[in-house]
Amino acid sequence: MPSNKDSNPLPASLRKGHKRFLRNDYASNEELFAHLADAQAPKVMWIGCADSRVPPERILGAEPGELFILRNVANIVPPLAADEASVGSALHFAVEQLKVNHLVVCGHSDCGGVKALSQLGKAPMDRMLASWVEYAVSVLEDNEGTTMESLTKANVIAQAERLLEYPCVLAAASSGQLSIHACYYDIRSGKVEQFNPEDGDWSHIA
Ligand SMILES: [Zn+2]
């Protein structure tokens, strides 16, 4: 890895942004950062898409320390049997160690990962992308011919349900320690909706 920062700087916008962060956010919240330096106690784990347009802290107005975050392509929770340690280890840590009370799976509009899922087997695709979105193939099979929004929402519900395959999640949910939420973020309107399994409807969270 190159080590000379002068010859390989981060983009200027990010360096300026970091200066602003130190001058404003950090300076006015020094106590918070000092507190966070030694421990974290988030109540919520957020499983979202890696897409740059879906920043959970900004959308939810959350402070550092509030959300334990895992982001991947199309906010997928692989089956337990797949042994995907990245997802499994984060889930285990959040549920067993941090004892979060909420697991949120959130999809979003215009999701490239869900578009890839919809093209699975029909269009050439990167091998690794294909093998990743393959974890959600049952969602595709059950929702053939539907809109992207419906497919994305169906994917969110399926991934949220799949969380229960993980023994730590099942145990915590069964004991009442943990609630699981399926959400959808619309980039254009800025609104987050939540699925209500009782009536099958989605409603704005705010
Ligand atoms: Zn996405």
Coordinates of C-alpha atoms and ligand atoms in Angstrom, one line a residue:
M1 CA 0.0 0.0 0.0
P2 CA 1.4 3.5 -0.9
S3 CA 2.5 5.3 2.2
N4 CA 3.4 8.8 1.0
K5 CA 0.3 10.8 1.8
D6 CA 1.5 13.7 -0.3
S7 CA 1.7 11.6 -3.5
N8 CA -1.5 9.8 -2.8
P9 CA -3.9 12.0 -1.0
L10 CA -7.6 11.3 -0.4
P11 CA -9.9 13.5 -2.5
A12 CA -9.8 17.1 -1.4
S13 CA -13.5 17.2 -0.7
L14 CA -13.0 14.5 1.9
R15 CA -10.0 16.1 3.5
K16 CA -11.8 19.4 3.7
G17 CA -14.9 17.6 5.1
H18 CA -12.7 16.0 7.8
K19 CA -11.4 19.4 8.8
R20 CA -14.9 20.6 9.1
F21 CA -15.8 17.6 11.2
L22 CA -13.0 18.3 13.6
R23 CA -13.8 22.0 13.8
N24 CA -17.5 21.6 14.2
D25 CA -19.0 18.2 15.1
Y26 CA -16.0 16.9 17.0
A27 CA -15.3 20.2 18.8
S28 CA -18.9 20.6 20.0
N29 CA -19.3 16.9 21.0
E30 CA -15.9 16.2 22.7
E31 CA -17.6 14.6 25.7
L32 CA -19.5 12.2 23.4
F33 CA -16.4 11.2 21.6
A34 CA -14.5 10.7 24.8
H35 CA -17.2 8.5 26.1
L36 CA -17.3 6.5 22.8
A37 CA -13.5 6.1 22.9
D38 CA -13.9 3.3 25.5
A39 CA -17.1 1.6 24.7
Q40 CA -20.2 1.4 22.5
A41 CA -23.7 0.5 23.4
P42 CA -25.9 0.9 20.3
K43 CA -29.5 -0.4 20.6
V44 CA -29.9 -0.9 16.9
M45 CA -28.1 -2.9 14.2
W46 CA -28.7 -1.7 10.7
I47 CA -28.3 -4.0 7.7
G48 CA -28.4 -1.8 4.6
C49 CA -27.1 -1.6 1.1
A50 CA -23.6 -0.4 0.3
D51 CA -25.1 2.1 -2.1
S52 CA -23.6 5.6 -1.6
R53 CA -27.0 7.2 -1.5
V54 CA -28.2 5.4 1.6
P55 CA -26.3 6.7 4.6
P56 CA -28.2 5.4 7.6
E57 CA -26.9 8.0 10.2
R58 CA -27.9 10.9 8.0
I59 CA -31.3 9.5 7.0
L60 CA -32.1 8.7 10.6
G61 CA -30.4 11.6 12.3
A62 CA -28.4 9.2 14.4
E63 CA -25.3 10.1 16.4
P64 CA -22.0 8.1 16.4
G65 CA -22.6 5.2 18.8
E66 CA -26.3 4.8 18.0
L67 CA -26.2 2.4 15.1
F68 CA -24.2 -0.8 14.6
I69 CA -24.0 -0.9 10.8
L70 CA -23.5 -3.7 8.3
R71 CA -23.7 -2.7 4.6
N72 CA -23.4 -5.0 1.6
V73 CA -24.8 -5.3 -1.9
A74 CA -28.6 -5.4 -1.7
N75 CA -28.7 -5.7 2.1
I76 CA -28.6 -9.5 1.9
V77 CA -28.5 -11.9 4.9
P78 CA -27.1 -15.1 3.5
P79 CA -28.5 -18.4 4.7
L80 CA -26.9 -19.6 7.9
A81 CA -25.7 -22.7 6.0
A82 CA -23.7 -20.5 3.6
D83 CA -21.2 -19.7 6.5
E84 CA -20.7 -16.1 5.3
A85 CA -18.6 -15.0 8.3
S86 CA -18.8 -11.3 7.5
V87 CA -22.5 -11.2 8.1
G88 CA -22.5 -13.9 10.7
S89 CA -19.8 -12.4 12.9
A90 CA -21.4 -8.9 12.8
L91 CA -24.8 -10.4 13.7
H92 CA -23.3 -12.5 16.5
F93 CA -21.4 -9.5 18.0
A94 CA -24.4 -7.2 17.8
V95 CA -26.9 -9.6 19.3
E96 CA -24.7 -11.5 21.8
Q97 CA -22.2 -8.9 22.9
L98 CA -23.8 -5.5 22.3
K99 CA -27.3 -7.0 23.0
V100 CA -29.0 -4.7 20.5
N101 CA -32.8 -4.5 20.8
H102 CA -33.5 -3.9 17.1
L103 CA -32.3 -5.4 13.9
V104 CA -33.3 -3.3 10.9
V105 CA -32.9 -4.6 7.3
C106 CA -33.4 -1.6 4.9
G107 CA -33.5 -1.7 1.1
H108 CA -33.9 1.3 -1.1
S109 CA -35.1 2.6 -4.4
D110 CA -33.0 2.2 -7.6
C111 CA -30.9 -0.6 -6.0
G112 CA -28.2 -1.9 -8.3
G113 CA -27.9 -5.1 -6.3
V114 CA -31.6 -5.8 -6.7
K115 CA -31.4 -4.9 -10.4
A116 CA -28.5 -7.5 -10.7
L117 CA -30.8 -10.0 -8.9
S118 CA -33.5 -9.4 -11.5
Q119 CA -31.0 -10.0 -14.2
L120 CA -29.6 -13.2 -12.7
G121 CA -29.2 -15.9 -15.4
K122 CA -30.4 -13.4 -18.1
A123 CA -27.4 -11.1 -18.5
P124 CA -23.7 -11.4 -18.2
M125 CA -22.6 -10.5 -14.7
D126 CA -19.5 -10.4 -12.5
R127 CA -19.0 -13.9 -11.0
M128 CA -18.8 -12.7 -7.5
L129 CA -21.8 -10.4 -7.8
A130 CA -23.8 -13.3 -9.3
S131 CA -22.8 -15.6 -6.4
W132 CA -23.8 -12.9 -3.9
V133 CA -27.2 -12.0 -5.2
E134 CA -27.9 -15.7 -5.7
Y135 CA -28.6 -15.8 -2.0
A136 CA -31.8 -13.9 -2.8
V137 CA -32.8 -16.0 -5.8
S138 CA -35.9 -17.4 -4.1
V139 CA -37.2 -13.8 -3.8
L140 CA -36.8 -13.5 -7.6
E141 CA -38.5 -16.8 -8.2
D142 CA -41.5 -15.8 -5.9
N143 CA -41.8 -12.3 -7.5
E144 CA -41.4 -12.9 -11.2
G145 CA -42.5 -10.0 -13.4
T146 CA -43.1 -7.6 -10.5
T147 CA -41.9 -3.9 -10.3
M148 CA -38.4 -3.1 -9.0
E149 CA -40.0 -1.5 -5.9
S150 CA -42.0 -4.6 -5.1
L151 CA -39.0 -6.9 -5.7
T152 CA -36.8 -4.7 -3.5
K153 CA -39.5 -4.7 -0.7
A154 CA -39.9 -8.5 -1.1
N155 CA -36.2 -8.9 -0.8
V156 CA -36.1 -6.8 2.4
I157 CA -38.9 -8.9 4.0
A158 CA -37.1 -12.2 3.0
Q159 CA -33.8 -11.0 4.4
A160 CA -35.4 -9.9 7.6
E161 CA -37.1 -13.3 8.0
R162 CA -33.8 -15.1 7.2
L163 CA -32.2 -13.4 10.3
L164 CA -34.2 -16.0 12.3
E165 CA -32.0 -18.8 10.9
Y166 CA -29.2 -17.5 13.0
P167 CA -29.6 -19.1 16.5
C168 CA -28.5 -16.0 18.4
V169 CA -31.1 -13.9 16.6
L170 CA -33.8 -16.5 17.1
A171 CA -33.0 -16.8 20.8
A172 CA -33.0 -13.1 21.4
A173 CA -36.2 -12.5 19.3
S174 CA -38.0 -15.4 21.1
S175 CA -37.0 -14.0 24.6
G176 CA -38.3 -10.5 23.6
Q177 CA -34.9 -8.9 23.7
L178 CA -34.9 -8.2 20.0
S179 CA -37.3 -6.8 17.4
I180 CA -36.7 -7.3 13.6
H181 CA -37.8 -4.5 11.2
A182 CA -38.0 -4.5 7.4
C183 CA -37.6 -1.0 5.9
Y184 CA -37.5 0.7 2.6
Y185 CA -35.8 4.0 1.8
D186 CA -37.0 6.0 -1.2
I187 CA -34.1 8.2 -2.4
R188 CA -36.2 10.7 -4.2
S189 CA -38.7 11.5 -1.4
G190 CA -36.2 10.8 1.4
K191 CA -38.7 8.8 3.3
V192 CA -38.2 5.5 5.1
E193 CA -41.1 3.1 5.2
Q194 CA -41.5 0.1 7.5
F195 CA -43.3 -3.1 6.7
N196 CA -46.1 -4.1 9.0
P197 CA -46.4 -8.0 9.0
E198 CA -49.9 -7.7 10.6
D199 CA -51.6 -6.1 7.6
G200 CA -48.9 -6.4 4.9
D201 CA -48.7 -2.7 4.5
W202 CA -45.8 -0.3 4.3
S203 CA -46.0 3.0 6.2
H204 CA -43.8 6.0 6.7
I205 CA -41.8 5.7 10.0
A206 CA -42.0 9.4 11.0
Ligands
ZN1 ZN -28.6 -1.1 -3.2

